[in-house]
CSV table of C-alpha atoms in Angstrom, one decimal:
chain,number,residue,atom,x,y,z
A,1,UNK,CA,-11.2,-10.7,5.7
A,2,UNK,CA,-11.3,-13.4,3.1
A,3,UNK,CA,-14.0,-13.8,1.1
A,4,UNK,CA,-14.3,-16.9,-1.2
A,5,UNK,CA,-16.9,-17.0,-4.2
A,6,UNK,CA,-17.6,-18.2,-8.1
A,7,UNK,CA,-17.5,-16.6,-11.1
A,8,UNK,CA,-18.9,-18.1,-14.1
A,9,UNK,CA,-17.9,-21.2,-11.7
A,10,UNK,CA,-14.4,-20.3,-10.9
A,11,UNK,CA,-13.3,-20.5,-7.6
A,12,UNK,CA,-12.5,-16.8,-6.6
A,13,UNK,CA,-10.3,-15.8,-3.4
A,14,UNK,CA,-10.8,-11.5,-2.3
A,15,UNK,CA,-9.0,-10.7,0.8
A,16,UNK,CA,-10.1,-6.9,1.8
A,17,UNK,CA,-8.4,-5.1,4.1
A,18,UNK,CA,-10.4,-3.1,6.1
A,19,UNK,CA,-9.2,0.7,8.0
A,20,UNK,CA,-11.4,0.6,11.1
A,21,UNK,CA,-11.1,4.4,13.1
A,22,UNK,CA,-8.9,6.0,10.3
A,23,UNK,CA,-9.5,9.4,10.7
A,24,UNK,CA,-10.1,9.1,14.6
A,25,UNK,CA,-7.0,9.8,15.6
A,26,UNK,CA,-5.9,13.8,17.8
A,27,UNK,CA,-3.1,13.3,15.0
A,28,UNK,CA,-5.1,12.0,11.6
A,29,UNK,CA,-0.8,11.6,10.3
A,30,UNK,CA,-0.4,8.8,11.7
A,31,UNK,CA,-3.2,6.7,10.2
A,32,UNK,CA,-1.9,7.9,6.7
A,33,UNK,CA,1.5,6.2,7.9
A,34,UNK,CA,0.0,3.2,9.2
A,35,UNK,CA,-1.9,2.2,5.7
A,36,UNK,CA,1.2,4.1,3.1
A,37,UNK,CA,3.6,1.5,5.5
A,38,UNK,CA,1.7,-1.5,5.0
A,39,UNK,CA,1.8,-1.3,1.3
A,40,UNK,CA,4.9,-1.0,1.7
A,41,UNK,CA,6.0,-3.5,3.7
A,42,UNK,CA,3.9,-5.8,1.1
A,43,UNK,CA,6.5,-4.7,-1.6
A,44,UNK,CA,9.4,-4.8,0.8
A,45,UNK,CA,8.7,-8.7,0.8
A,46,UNK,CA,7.8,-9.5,-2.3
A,47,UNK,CA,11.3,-8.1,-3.2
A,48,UNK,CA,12.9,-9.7,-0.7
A,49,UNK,CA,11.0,-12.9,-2.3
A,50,UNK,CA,11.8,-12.1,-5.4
A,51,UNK,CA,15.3,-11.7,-4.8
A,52,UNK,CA,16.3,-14.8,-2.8
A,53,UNK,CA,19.1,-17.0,-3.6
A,54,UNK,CA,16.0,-20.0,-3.6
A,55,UNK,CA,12.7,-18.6,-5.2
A,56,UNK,CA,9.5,-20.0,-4.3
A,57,UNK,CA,8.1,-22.0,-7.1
A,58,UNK,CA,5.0,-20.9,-7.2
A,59,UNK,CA,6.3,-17.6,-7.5
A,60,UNK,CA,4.2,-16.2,-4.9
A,61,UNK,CA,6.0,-12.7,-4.8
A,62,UNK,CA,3.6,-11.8,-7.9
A,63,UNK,CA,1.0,-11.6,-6.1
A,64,UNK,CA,1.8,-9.8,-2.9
A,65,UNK,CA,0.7,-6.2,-2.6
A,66,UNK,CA,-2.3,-4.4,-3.0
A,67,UNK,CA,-4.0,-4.7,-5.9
A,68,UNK,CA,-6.7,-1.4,-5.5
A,69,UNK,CA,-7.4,0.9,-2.8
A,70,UNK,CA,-11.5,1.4,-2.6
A,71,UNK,CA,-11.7,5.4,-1.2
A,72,UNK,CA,-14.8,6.1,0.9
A,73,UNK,CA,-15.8,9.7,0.7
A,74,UNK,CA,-18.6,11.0,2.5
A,75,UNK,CA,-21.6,12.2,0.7
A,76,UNK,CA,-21.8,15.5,-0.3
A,77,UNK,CA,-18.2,17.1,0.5
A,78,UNK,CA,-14.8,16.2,-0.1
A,79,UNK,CA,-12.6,17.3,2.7
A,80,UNK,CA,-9.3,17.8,3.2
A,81,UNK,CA,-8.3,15.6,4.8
A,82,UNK,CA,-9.1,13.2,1.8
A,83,UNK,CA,-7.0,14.9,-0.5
A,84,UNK,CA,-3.9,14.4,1.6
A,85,UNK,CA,-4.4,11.0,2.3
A,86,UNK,CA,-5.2,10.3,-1.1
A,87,UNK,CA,-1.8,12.2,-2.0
A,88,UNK,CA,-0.1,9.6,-0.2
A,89,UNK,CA,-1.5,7.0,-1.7
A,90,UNK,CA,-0.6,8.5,-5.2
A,91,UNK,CA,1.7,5.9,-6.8
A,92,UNK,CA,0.8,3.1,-4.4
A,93,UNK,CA,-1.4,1.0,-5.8
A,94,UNK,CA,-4.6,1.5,-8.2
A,95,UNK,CA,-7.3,4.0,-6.1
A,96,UNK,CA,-10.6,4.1,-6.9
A,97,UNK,CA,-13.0,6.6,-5.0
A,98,UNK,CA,-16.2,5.6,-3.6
A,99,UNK,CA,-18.9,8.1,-3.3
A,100,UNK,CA,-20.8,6.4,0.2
A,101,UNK,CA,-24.2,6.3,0.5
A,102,UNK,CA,-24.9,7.6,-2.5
A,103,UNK,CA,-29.1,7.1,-1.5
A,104,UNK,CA,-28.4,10.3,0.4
A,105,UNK,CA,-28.1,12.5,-2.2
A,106,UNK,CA,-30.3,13.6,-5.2
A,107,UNK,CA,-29.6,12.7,-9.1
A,108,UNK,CA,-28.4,16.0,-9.5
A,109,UNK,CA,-26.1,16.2,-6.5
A,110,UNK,CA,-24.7,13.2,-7.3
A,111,UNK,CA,-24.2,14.1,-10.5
A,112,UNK,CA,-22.1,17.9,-9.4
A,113,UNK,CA,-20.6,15.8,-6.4
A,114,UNK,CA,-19.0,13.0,-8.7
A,115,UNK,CA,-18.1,16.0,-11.3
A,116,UNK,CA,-16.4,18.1,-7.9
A,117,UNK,CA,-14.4,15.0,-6.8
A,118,UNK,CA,-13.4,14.1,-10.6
A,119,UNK,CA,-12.4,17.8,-11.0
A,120,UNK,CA,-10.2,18.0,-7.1
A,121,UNK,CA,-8.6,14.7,-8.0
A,122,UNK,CA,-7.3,15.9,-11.3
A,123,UNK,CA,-6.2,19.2,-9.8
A,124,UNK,CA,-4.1,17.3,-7.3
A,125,UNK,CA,-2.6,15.2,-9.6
A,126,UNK,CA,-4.1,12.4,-8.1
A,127,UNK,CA,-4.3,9.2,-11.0
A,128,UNK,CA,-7.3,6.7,-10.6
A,129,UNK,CA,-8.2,3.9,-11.8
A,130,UNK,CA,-11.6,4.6,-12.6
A,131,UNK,CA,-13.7,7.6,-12.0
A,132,UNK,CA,-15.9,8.3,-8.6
A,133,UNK,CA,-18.2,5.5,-8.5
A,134,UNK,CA,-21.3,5.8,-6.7
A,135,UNK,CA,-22.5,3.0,-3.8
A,136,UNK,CA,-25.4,2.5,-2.7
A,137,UNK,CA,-24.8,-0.7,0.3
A,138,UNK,CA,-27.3,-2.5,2.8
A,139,UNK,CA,-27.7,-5.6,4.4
A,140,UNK,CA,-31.2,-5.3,4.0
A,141,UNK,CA,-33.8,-7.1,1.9
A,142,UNK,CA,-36.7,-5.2,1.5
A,143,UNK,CA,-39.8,-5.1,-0.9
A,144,UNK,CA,-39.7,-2.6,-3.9
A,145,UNK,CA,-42.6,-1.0,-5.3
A,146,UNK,CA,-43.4,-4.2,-7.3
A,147,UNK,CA,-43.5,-6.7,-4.3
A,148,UNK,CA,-40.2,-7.6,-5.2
A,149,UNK,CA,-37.6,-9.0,-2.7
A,150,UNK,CA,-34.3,-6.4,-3.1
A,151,UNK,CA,-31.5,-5.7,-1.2
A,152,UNK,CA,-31.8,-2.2,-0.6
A,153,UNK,CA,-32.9,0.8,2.0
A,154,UNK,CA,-36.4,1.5,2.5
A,155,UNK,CA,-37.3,5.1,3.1
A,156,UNK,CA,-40.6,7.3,3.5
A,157,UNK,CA,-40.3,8.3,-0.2
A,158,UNK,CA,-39.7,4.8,-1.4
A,159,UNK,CA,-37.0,1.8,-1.9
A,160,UNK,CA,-33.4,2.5,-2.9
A,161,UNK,CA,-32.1,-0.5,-4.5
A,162,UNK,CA,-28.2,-1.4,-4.2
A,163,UNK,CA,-27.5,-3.0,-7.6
A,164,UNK,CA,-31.1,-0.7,-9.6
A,165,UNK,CA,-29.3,2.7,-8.2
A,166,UNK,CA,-25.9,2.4,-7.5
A,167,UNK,CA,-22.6,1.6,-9.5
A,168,UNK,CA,-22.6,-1.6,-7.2
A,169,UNK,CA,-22.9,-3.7,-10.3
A,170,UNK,CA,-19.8,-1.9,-12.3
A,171,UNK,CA,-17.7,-2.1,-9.2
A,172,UNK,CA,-18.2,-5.4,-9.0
A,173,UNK,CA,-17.5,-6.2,-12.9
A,174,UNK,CA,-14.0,-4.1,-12.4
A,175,UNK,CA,-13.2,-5.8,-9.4
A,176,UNK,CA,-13.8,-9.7,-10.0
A,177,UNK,CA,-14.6,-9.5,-14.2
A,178,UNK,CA,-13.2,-7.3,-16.8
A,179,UNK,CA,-11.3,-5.1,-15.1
A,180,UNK,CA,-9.3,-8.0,-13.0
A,181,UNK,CA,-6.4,-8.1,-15.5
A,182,UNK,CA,-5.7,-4.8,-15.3
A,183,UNK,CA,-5.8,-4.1,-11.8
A,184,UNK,CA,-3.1,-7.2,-11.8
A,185,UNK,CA,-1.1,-5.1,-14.8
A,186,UNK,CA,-1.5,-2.3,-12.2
A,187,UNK,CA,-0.3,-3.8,-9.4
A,188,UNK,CA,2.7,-5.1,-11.5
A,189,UNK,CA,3.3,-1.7,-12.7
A,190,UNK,CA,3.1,-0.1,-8.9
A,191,UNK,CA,5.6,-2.8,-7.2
A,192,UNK,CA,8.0,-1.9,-10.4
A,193,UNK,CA,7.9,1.5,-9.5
A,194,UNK,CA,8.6,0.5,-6.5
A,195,UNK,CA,10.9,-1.7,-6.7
A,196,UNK,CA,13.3,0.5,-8.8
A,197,UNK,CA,13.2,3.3,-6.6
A,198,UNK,CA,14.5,1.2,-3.5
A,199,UNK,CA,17.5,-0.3,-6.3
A,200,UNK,CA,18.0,3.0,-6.9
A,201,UNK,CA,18.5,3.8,-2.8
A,202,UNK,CA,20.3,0.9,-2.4
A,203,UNK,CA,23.2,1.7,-5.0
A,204,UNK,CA,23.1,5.3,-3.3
A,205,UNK,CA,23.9,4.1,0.0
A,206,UNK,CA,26.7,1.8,-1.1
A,207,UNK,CA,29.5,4.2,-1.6
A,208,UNK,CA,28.8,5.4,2.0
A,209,UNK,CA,28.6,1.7,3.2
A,210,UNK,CA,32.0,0.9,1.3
A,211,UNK,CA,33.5,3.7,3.2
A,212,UNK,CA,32.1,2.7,6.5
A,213,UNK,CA,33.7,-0.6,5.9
A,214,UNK,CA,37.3,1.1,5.2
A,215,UNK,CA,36.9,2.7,8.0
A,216,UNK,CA,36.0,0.1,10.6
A,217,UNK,CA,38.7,-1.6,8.8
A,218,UNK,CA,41.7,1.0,9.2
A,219,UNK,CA,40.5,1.4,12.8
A,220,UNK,CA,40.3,-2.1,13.3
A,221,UNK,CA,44.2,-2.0,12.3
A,222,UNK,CA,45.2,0.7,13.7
A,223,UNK,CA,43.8,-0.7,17.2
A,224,UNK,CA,46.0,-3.8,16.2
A,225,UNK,CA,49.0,-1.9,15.7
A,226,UNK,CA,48.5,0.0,18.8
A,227,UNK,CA,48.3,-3.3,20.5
A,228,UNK,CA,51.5,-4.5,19.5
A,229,UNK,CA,53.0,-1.4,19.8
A,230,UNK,CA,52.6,-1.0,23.5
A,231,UNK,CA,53.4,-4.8,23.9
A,232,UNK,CA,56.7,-4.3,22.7
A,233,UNK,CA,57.3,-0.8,24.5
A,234,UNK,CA,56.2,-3.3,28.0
A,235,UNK,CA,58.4,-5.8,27.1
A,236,UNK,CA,61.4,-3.8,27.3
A,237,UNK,CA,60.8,-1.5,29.7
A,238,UNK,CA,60.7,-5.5,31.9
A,239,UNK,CA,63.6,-6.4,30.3
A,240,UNK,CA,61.3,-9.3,29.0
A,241,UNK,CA,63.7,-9.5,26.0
A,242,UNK,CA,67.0,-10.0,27.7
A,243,UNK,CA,65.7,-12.9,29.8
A,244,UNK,CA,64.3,-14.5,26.2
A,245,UNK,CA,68.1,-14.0,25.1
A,246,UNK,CA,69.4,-15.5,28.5
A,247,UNK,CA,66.8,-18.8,28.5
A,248,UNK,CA,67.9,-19.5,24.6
């Protein structure tokens, strides 16, 4: 989905990419490949791009990839099956998790979830960008407590307001303000990784591709020679060479 806005009246282009059923699957593995394979078939390009005997002016190859991963995590447990797919992701692209419906919880189990998550993460070695950040989403306007007209949830207890009680408004200033250039650093810094690791394949694999070659070679002559060989064995055994001698 691309989404097309202004800031400070600056056309702005945000193409999300959205995971529909991940996590549905008998076998949860192969959603993990699914998104770790199309990040890096984003790279695979923009080195292919990047590396073309005719480069594209506009030197679009900067700006494929993924730029940050947004991490839903339920409310009030991080399970396993987060951790590992958030392993995978390590070293991918720029992560930062999302605590979901953050309205669901109270301050102070927000406050020992995000300290949980902040603490697993670190544990597993897991870099992010920024730390959990708390959303609170709706597509709702409702009325606060003032006669106001917010988007928000309305519950028994009272509103819950998306940009008053959520990190809404910091996400938004990381993703499309302050923290733009360096999510673009990021990506940079990710595709090099990248990039350098698949050079470093590449000149792995050539001795054994210089060998294959010899070899395809020498058995490419040696079929030759075989060739010729039993040519010459047919022509004499048919006395093909006398009758040569006899016409000259």
């Amino acid at each position: 989905t691309v989404v097309s806005l202004k800031v400070d009246s600056v056309p702005f282009y945000l193409q999300w990419i959205d995971t529909p059923g991940y996590g549905d699957q008998v076998d949860v593995r192969q959603g993990f490949h699914h998104i770790v394979n199309y990040i890096d078939k984003l790279y695979e390009r923009a080195m292919e791009v990047e590396m073309a005997a005719v480069r594209e002016e506009n030197r679009a190859f900067e700006h494929l990839g993924v730029d940050v991963i947004l991490y839903f995590i339920s409310p009030h447990r991080l399970k396993e099956l987060d951790l590992a797919m958030l392993r995978m992701l390590k070293g991918k692209a720029a992560i930062i998790p999302i605590l979901s419906k953050a309205d669901t919880m109270t301050t102070d189990e927000l406050r020992v979830f995000r300290r949980e998550v902040s603490t697993r993460l670190r544990e597993q070695g897991i870099e992010t960008f920024r730390e959990p950040m708390a959303i609170i989403a709706s597509p709702y306007v409702v009325k606060n407590a003032q006669g106001e007209s917010v988007i928000g949830r309305e519950y028994s207890w009272g509103v819950s307001q998306c940009e008053r009680d959520s990190d809404l408004p910091a996400l938004r200033r990381v993703l499309i303000a302050e923290g733009l250039q360096e999510l673009q650093r990021s990506r940079r810094r990710y595709y090099e990784a990248f990039r350098a690791k698949k050079m470093r394949e590449m000149r792995g694999n050539l001795p054994s591709r210089m060998f294959g070659f010899a070899l395809r070679t020498a058995l490419q002559t040696l079929v030759l020679a075989g060739a010729v060989y039993a040519l010459h064995q047919g022509a004499e055994r048919t006395g093909l060479y006398e009758k040569l001698d006899q016409l000259r």
